[in-house]
XYZ file of C-alpha atoms in Angstrom:
500
model
C 118.846 97.412 115.962
C 118.083 100.640 117.751
C 114.826 102.167 116.437
C 116.679 105.386 115.743
C 118.803 103.571 113.151
C 117.869 102.858 109.567
C 117.731 106.282 107.941
C 119.974 105.092 105.147
C 119.237 103.471 101.813
C 119.494 99.802 102.772
C 118.266 97.306 100.244
C 116.989 94.926 102.889
C 114.239 95.362 105.481
C 115.227 96.803 108.814
C 114.765 94.806 111.952
C 114.516 96.229 115.413
C 114.785 94.676 118.817
C 113.917 96.134 122.144
C 116.524 95.872 124.861
C 116.354 97.540 128.246
C 117.535 101.143 128.329
C 121.115 101.250 129.437
C 122.134 98.001 127.704
C 124.695 98.033 124.910
C 121.964 97.431 122.324
C 119.535 100.202 123.182
C 121.121 102.956 125.195
C 119.599 106.284 124.405
C 122.719 107.985 125.644
C 125.183 105.909 123.660
C 127.471 108.203 121.717
C 125.968 111.377 123.174
C 128.278 113.926 124.749
C 127.946 114.623 128.456
C 127.227 118.346 128.816
C 130.036 120.109 130.652
C 129.362 121.763 132.918
C 125.890 120.296 133.529
C 123.013 122.734 133.608
C 121.446 123.547 136.936
C 118.205 121.704 137.574
C 115.194 123.685 138.705
C 113.625 122.060 141.779
C 110.264 120.472 141.070
C 107.340 122.139 142.805
C 104.313 120.385 144.157
C 101.949 120.167 141.216
C 98.373 121.356 141.314
C 96.615 119.457 138.513
C 93.837 121.082 136.526
C 90.613 119.561 135.251
C 90.389 116.839 132.621
C 91.317 117.986 129.122
C 91.108 116.334 125.690
C 93.394 117.007 122.708
C 93.264 115.117 119.396
C 91.005 112.503 120.917
C 93.277 111.789 123.902
C 91.879 112.477 127.368
C 94.200 113.571 130.171
C 93.039 113.352 133.784
C 95.917 115.552 134.960
C 97.192 118.672 133.219
C 100.357 120.266 134.637
C 101.563 123.719 133.672
C 105.342 123.597 133.278
C 106.133 126.893 134.982
C 103.296 127.421 137.431
C 102.903 123.810 138.591
C 106.352 122.333 137.971
C 108.646 125.332 138.456
C 110.406 125.098 135.098
C 112.492 128.005 133.870
C 110.963 129.610 130.732
C 114.142 131.590 129.962
C 116.244 128.612 128.841
C 118.890 129.032 131.528
C 118.060 126.144 133.865
C 117.442 122.591 132.679
C 113.963 121.074 132.762
C 115.019 117.414 132.754
C 114.259 116.371 136.317
C 110.989 118.282 136.415
C 109.838 116.577 133.219
C 110.980 113.179 134.449
C 109.162 113.544 137.764
C 105.918 114.649 136.112
C 105.714 112.244 133.156
C 103.193 109.516 133.838
C 99.976 107.888 132.707
C 96.962 110.147 132.110
C 99.189 113.240 132.364
C 99.734 116.169 130.025
C 102.552 118.674 130.594
C 101.822 122.049 128.997
C 104.559 124.596 128.382
C 103.595 128.284 128.327
C 105.414 130.579 125.871
C 109.138 130.591 126.518
C 112.431 128.794 125.961
C 113.159 125.529 127.777
C 116.532 123.833 128.110
C 116.815 120.035 127.774
C 120.201 118.454 128.555
C 119.510 114.708 128.651
C 117.891 111.922 126.652
C 114.496 110.871 128.044
C 113.133 107.356 127.482
C 109.609 106.523 128.695
C 108.284 102.982 128.363
C 104.756 101.618 128.364
C 102.856 104.830 129.125
C 99.250 105.605 128.208
C 97.552 108.969 127.725
C 100.727 110.972 128.126
C 101.700 114.179 126.394
C 103.845 117.285 126.046
C 102.518 120.360 124.277
C 102.612 124.137 124.329
C 99.696 125.889 125.969
C 98.929 127.629 122.676
C 99.606 124.702 120.332
C 101.785 127.084 118.273
C 105.478 126.174 117.755
C 106.300 129.874 117.434
C 105.613 130.267 121.155
C 107.670 127.465 122.740
C 111.285 126.564 121.925
C 113.220 123.586 123.239
C 116.996 124.201 123.262
C 119.976 121.951 124.002
C 123.593 122.243 125.094
C 126.089 122.885 122.332
C 127.122 119.489 120.952
C 124.059 117.595 122.182
C 123.361 114.728 119.762
C 120.594 112.270 120.505
C 116.935 111.416 121.021
C 115.862 113.938 123.636
C 112.373 112.466 123.946
C 111.253 108.865 123.387
C 107.897 107.335 124.357
C 107.768 103.692 123.330
C 107.417 100.011 124.256
C 103.646 99.446 124.037
C 102.779 103.041 124.863
C 99.268 104.153 123.895
C 97.782 107.600 123.210
C 100.886 109.766 123.049
C 100.537 113.488 122.239
C 103.355 115.840 121.220
C 102.255 119.249 119.957
C 103.162 122.834 119.300
C 106.866 123.415 119.937
C 110.140 124.143 118.159
C 113.116 121.801 118.420
C 116.060 124.180 117.995
C 119.210 122.658 116.554
C 122.205 124.808 115.671
C 123.165 126.049 112.219
C 126.789 124.973 112.730
C 125.998 121.216 112.472
C 127.026 120.505 116.082
C 123.633 119.952 117.736
C 120.989 117.419 116.726
C 117.830 116.438 118.608
C 115.359 113.700 117.678
C 111.998 112.372 118.853
C 110.709 108.774 118.963
C 107.067 107.694 119.337
C 106.326 103.970 119.211
C 102.651 103.484 120.090
C 100.249 100.597 119.770
C 97.547 103.178 119.038
C 97.004 106.913 119.237
C 100.391 108.323 118.289
C 99.605 112.020 117.747
C 102.375 114.412 116.635
C 101.238 117.895 115.631
C 102.804 121.229 114.716
C 106.445 120.624 115.586
C 109.219 122.586 113.902
C 112.747 121.236 113.689
C 115.008 124.215 113.020
C 118.737 124.480 112.433
C 120.930 122.073 110.483
C 120.243 118.333 110.776
C 123.721 116.896 111.464
C 125.275 113.574 110.492
C 124.995 110.173 112.190
C 123.219 110.855 115.490
C 120.331 110.923 115.815
C 119.471 108.975 112.665
C 116.059 110.627 112.301
C 114.422 113.851 113.365
C 111.142 112.069 114.032
C 110.567 108.312 114.298
C 106.921 107.211 114.568
C 105.420 103.725 114.305
C 101.963 102.348 115.112
C 102.548 98.849 116.401
C 99.141 97.164 116.386
C 97.102 96.271 113.311
C 94.049 98.244 114.451
C 96.079 101.197 115.726
C 95.977 104.624 114.074
C 98.324 107.584 114.378
C 98.702 111.072 112.916
C 101.634 113.301 112.071
C 100.432 116.756 111.061
C 102.138 120.074 110.464
C 105.749 119.003 111.022
C 108.380 121.301 109.493
C 112.044 120.439 108.874
C 113.856 123.042 106.795
C 117.288 123.952 108.172
C 119.416 121.847 105.818
C 120.994 118.427 106.183
C 123.212 117.603 103.196
C 126.422 116.630 104.991
C 129.059 113.926 104.506
C 127.696 111.071 102.348
C 124.940 108.506 102.511
C 124.239 106.672 104.830
C 125.596 109.104 107.426
C 122.873 111.698 106.916
C 119.706 112.270 108.905
C 116.219 111.298 107.711
C 113.279 113.593 108.415
C 110.292 111.399 109.344
C 110.927 107.673 109.508
C 109.353 104.401 110.606
C 110.745 100.891 110.506
C 109.442 97.344 110.400
C 107.444 97.538 113.694
C 104.882 99.717 111.888
C 101.877 97.441 111.277
C 98.964 99.855 111.847
C 97.839 102.982 109.992
C 99.670 106.305 109.980
C 98.482 109.508 108.338
C 101.136 112.123 107.548
C 99.598 115.450 106.533
C 100.545 119.092 105.962
C 104.264 118.576 106.517
C 106.978 120.765 104.981
C 110.435 119.212 104.507
C 113.364 120.841 102.691
C 117.050 120.235 101.969
C 117.545 117.080 104.007
C 120.352 114.711 103.080
C 118.662 111.309 103.386
C 114.926 111.412 102.607
C 112.259 113.743 103.887
C 109.804 110.970 104.769
C 110.720 107.280 104.646
C 108.648 104.208 105.490
C 110.261 101.189 103.832
C 109.963 97.504 104.610
C 107.009 97.683 107.010
C 103.612 96.040 106.363
C 101.565 98.902 107.857
C 99.596 101.505 105.903
C 101.055 104.992 105.442
C 98.976 107.794 103.930
C 100.904 110.944 102.966
C 98.701 113.908 102.071
C 99.111 117.636 101.372
C 102.847 117.720 102.086
C 105.602 119.804 100.485
C 109.084 118.510 99.604
C 111.927 120.650 98.267
C 115.499 119.779 97.212
C 115.824 116.612 99.279
C 118.603 114.121 98.659
C 118.323 110.312 98.457
C 114.594 110.262 97.735
C 112.331 113.017 99.021
C 109.635 110.443 99.833
C 110.395 106.725 100.059
C 107.278 104.603 100.317
C 105.624 101.477 98.918
C 102.417 99.522 98.847
C 101.743 97.474 101.933
C 100.480 94.245 103.415
C 98.239 95.601 106.175
C 96.334 92.766 107.845
C 93.160 94.858 107.874
C 93.332 95.708 104.171
C 94.206 99.401 104.583
C 96.144 100.992 101.717
C 99.166 103.246 101.420
C 99.050 106.338 99.232
C 100.472 109.767 98.375
C 97.869 112.426 97.606
C 97.965 116.145 96.807
C 101.644 116.541 97.596
C 104.065 118.922 95.897
C 107.661 118.077 94.990
C 110.214 120.661 93.832
C 113.821 120.340 92.686
C 115.294 123.744 91.927
C 118.930 124.687 92.450
C 118.035 128.370 92.793
C 116.123 127.643 96.001
C 119.053 126.120 97.909
C 119.751 128.014 101.130
C 121.535 125.639 103.508
C 124.030 123.634 101.436
C 127.520 123.894 102.985
C 130.157 124.919 100.462
C 132.091 121.682 100.930
C 129.109 119.290 100.678
C 127.335 117.708 97.703
C 124.006 116.183 96.724
C 123.909 112.555 95.519
C 120.503 111.515 94.094
C 117.353 113.622 94.169
C 114.558 111.221 93.170
C 111.290 112.794 94.280
C 109.246 109.682 95.073
C 111.171 106.435 95.351
C 108.926 103.360 95.350
C 111.065 101.301 97.696
C 109.829 98.338 99.736
C 113.244 97.150 100.943
C 112.918 93.976 98.895
C 109.633 92.702 100.357
C 107.652 92.808 97.109
C 104.886 94.985 98.571
C 102.756 96.502 95.823
C 99.750 98.749 95.281
C 101.048 102.206 96.208
C 98.766 104.949 94.828
C 100.264 108.326 93.842
C 97.394 110.690 93.070
C 96.856 114.394 92.339
C 100.490 115.298 93.044
C 102.584 118.025 91.419
C 106.221 117.545 90.428
C 108.435 120.454 89.330
C 111.916 119.346 88.344
C 113.258 122.728 87.229
C 116.981 122.168 87.721
C 119.383 119.793 89.433
C 120.110 120.790 93.043
C 123.878 121.193 93.182
C 124.081 119.696 89.683
C 123.303 116.203 90.941
C 121.657 113.088 89.472
C 118.134 111.642 89.667
C 116.424 108.605 88.189
C 113.120 110.429 87.900
C 110.248 112.275 89.471
C 108.863 108.851 90.415
C 111.337 105.999 90.443
C 111.282 102.316 91.227
C 114.940 101.329 91.568
C 116.299 98.289 89.789
C 117.916 96.739 92.832
C 115.903 94.054 94.676
C 112.174 93.250 94.237
C 110.050 96.393 94.419
C 106.354 96.010 93.592
C 103.922 97.763 91.272
C 102.237 101.135 91.733
C 99.657 103.495 90.223
C 100.102 107.140 89.192
C 96.848 109.010 88.682
C 95.942 112.648 87.999
C 99.449 114.004 88.490
C 101.137 117.007 86.870
C 104.846 116.945 86.048
C 107.177 119.560 84.626
C 110.769 118.579 83.811
C 113.197 121.203 82.547
C 116.434 119.367 83.387
C 118.052 116.602 81.354
C 118.362 112.947 82.460
C 115.544 112.385 84.971
C 112.490 110.590 83.609
C 108.973 111.438 84.644
C 108.445 107.824 85.686
C 111.351 105.421 85.912
C 110.120 101.930 86.770
C 113.270 99.918 86.408
C 113.680 96.193 86.119
C 111.782 94.261 88.749
C 111.223 90.535 89.294
C 108.508 88.177 88.135
C 108.264 86.912 91.704
C 106.311 90.052 92.740
C 103.234 91.890 91.439
C 104.932 94.679 89.522
C 102.311 96.211 87.197
C 102.662 99.976 86.655
C 99.553 102.020 85.821
C 99.734 105.665 84.730
C 96.401 107.447 84.234
C 95.206 111.004 83.605
C 98.700 112.422 84.014
C 100.099 115.561 82.408
C 103.856 115.766 81.629
C 105.534 118.801 80.077
C 108.993 120.323 79.961
C 112.029 121.375 77.986
C 114.090 118.267 78.761
C 116.050 116.922 75.801
C 117.392 113.589 76.973
C 116.806 111.055 79.705
C 118.654 108.001 80.980
C 116.512 105.628 78.887
C 115.847 108.022 76.024
C 112.129 108.282 76.875
C 109.990 110.362 79.229
C 108.346 107.273 80.761
C 110.308 104.031 81.156
C 108.603 100.850 82.387
C 110.522 97.566 82.555
C 109.793 94.024 83.779
C 106.207 95.016 84.535
C 103.650 92.819 82.793
C 100.162 94.214 82.056
C 101.228 97.809 82.651
C 98.999 100.575 81.308
C 99.511 104.193 80.220
C 96.069 105.717 79.619
C 94.533 109.164 79.127
C 97.882 110.898 79.503
C 99.577 113.820 77.834
C 103.294 114.108 77.186
C 104.359 117.440 75.714
C 108.157 117.312 75.587
C 109.006 118.333 72.017
C 112.756 118.229 72.627
C 112.784 114.728 74.078
C 113.704 111.747 71.925
C 111.050 109.266 73.079
C 107.683 109.213 74.820
C 106.908 105.844 76.433
C 109.434 102.995 76.521
C 108.227 99.569 77.648
C 110.863 96.904 78.064
C 110.771 93.173 78.880
C 107.049 93.283 79.675
C 104.050 91.377 78.323
C 100.421 92.362 77.828
C 100.928 96.131 78.144
C 98.754 98.960 76.822
C 99.320 102.584 75.802
C 96.003 104.212 74.929
C 94.033 107.425 74.469
C 97.018 109.682 75.035
C 98.628 112.630 73.284
C 102.401 112.154 73.023
C 104.398 114.961 71.430
C 108.143 114.229 71.376
C 111.006 114.619 68.911
C 111.132 110.920 68.140
C 108.888 107.909 68.614
C 105.807 108.204 70.786
C 106.003 104.595 71.934
C 108.894 102.141 71.891
C 108.835 98.521 72.976
C 111.811 96.237 73.557
C 111.201 92.540 74.049
C 107.597 93.382 75.006
C 104.034 93.022 73.769
C 102.307 96.418 73.726
C 98.978 97.427 72.206
C 98.466 101.068 71.244
C 95.095 102.726 70.697
C 94.081 106.331 70.165
C 97.539 107.917 70.230
C 97.745 111.510 68.933
C 100.624 113.977 68.619
C 98.985 117.391 68.903
C 101.220 118.681 71.712
C 98.392 120.439 73.527
C 98.089 119.080 77.039
C 94.996 119.064 79.159
C 94.921 119.209 82.934
C 94.590 115.897 84.768
C 91.005 114.751 85.005
C 89.763 116.602 81.932
C 87.948 114.395 79.440
C 89.127 116.225 76.342
C 92.555 117.377 75.196
C 91.980 121.036 74.185
C 92.562 121.583 70.474
C 92.930 117.902 69.808
C 90.970 115.794 67.381
C 90.913 113.080 70.020
C 88.353 112.921 72.753
C 90.217 111.125 75.533
C 87.917 108.520 76.988
C 88.514 108.008 80.675
C 88.743 104.318 81.297
C 87.816 104.293 84.981
C 90.562 101.834 85.906
């Protein structure tokens, strides 16, 4: 399968094979329109390389300035393709000064080391990459055992009319560095499958995605024909850190890493009104013992914030975090210090919950710690951990988490629903949802605990079905503390942090 595929909601792991460019299995140009008439190529000048330079830990022996050294047109009239192709090579960085640069072809670079493209300023406001009307494809791919790849500081300008889509692929054994790239315009259907595909393909390898923005809309057609924001498939076996990204209104996940054994750490990112799971992630099986987590991220669903939904298109399912391991049974995902604001349904759609583990196939256990959730719309649960399988480690732990809202009813009848998850724990939490029917529902699970929590709902604080659940220190004061506080203000209960 082409590495650009797989942005949909498959229930099985994705597999990818590498075939030579130009073959029927891996042609970058397959399905892409041929620009007509073709843009005029600017002749490549003789380059005068500058001194060695280092960016994000990658050293480049040769630095070429796109206009001065390579003769590229910064007005966006003439194409840059042949100049880029001639200059791309090992130990080489191409820097683009402020301007607009026209790409007309798909570029596929294999097995390179210490190679990069960036703006001279590092600021995406200064450099814009544009494409012919109707261009649909991966305009830049660096892959096949490439090492130390840098992309930084430019805008990828798609069109608002859904006709132009441009993606990037980085498949590195180590040192994949993607920084400060803005994808603007509407993300169209089908091709490319993802705006940004990044995998680290050695166990000891490390990569970083930082400051990527995707916010021009992408709810079009139906799943699985929509584009994913940031994606990585089964070749990811190393460690990838995704930080300070801002993704809004995409149609098929903002960030998705499902079915791969590598570690993915998502930190300080913002997600707004994203369909089919804003973030789809799971625990991992990294050979070096590295963990996957989500920390200090913010998730918002709010219909009033929609700006790019076409009048004839519809949302489908707006889960915020979907714990989804594509049926591999990976477990141990940590979700910590995140904020969830489910204020209204985007386009009146459906969601399982702020955090959901779907009932199809064998998804593993996870931990929620120190999170804040507000739910003012009916039906989504704060945490929906649906039926799993006893063939995987599926324990759910919820600690130091604060849940409030005006919701009245949920799919299960309770604010938290945990099923088929033996030895699950809800501890030191606060649920203040006085209109909701139930607090914590535990179903078909043995050896579970609900303790030292204040649960203020309209019905039962805890409900168990075909489960063994011990309850200790449950109060109903309705005064919630902030996550991490040791005492519930105004409560007679001093919440003892268990240090799990």
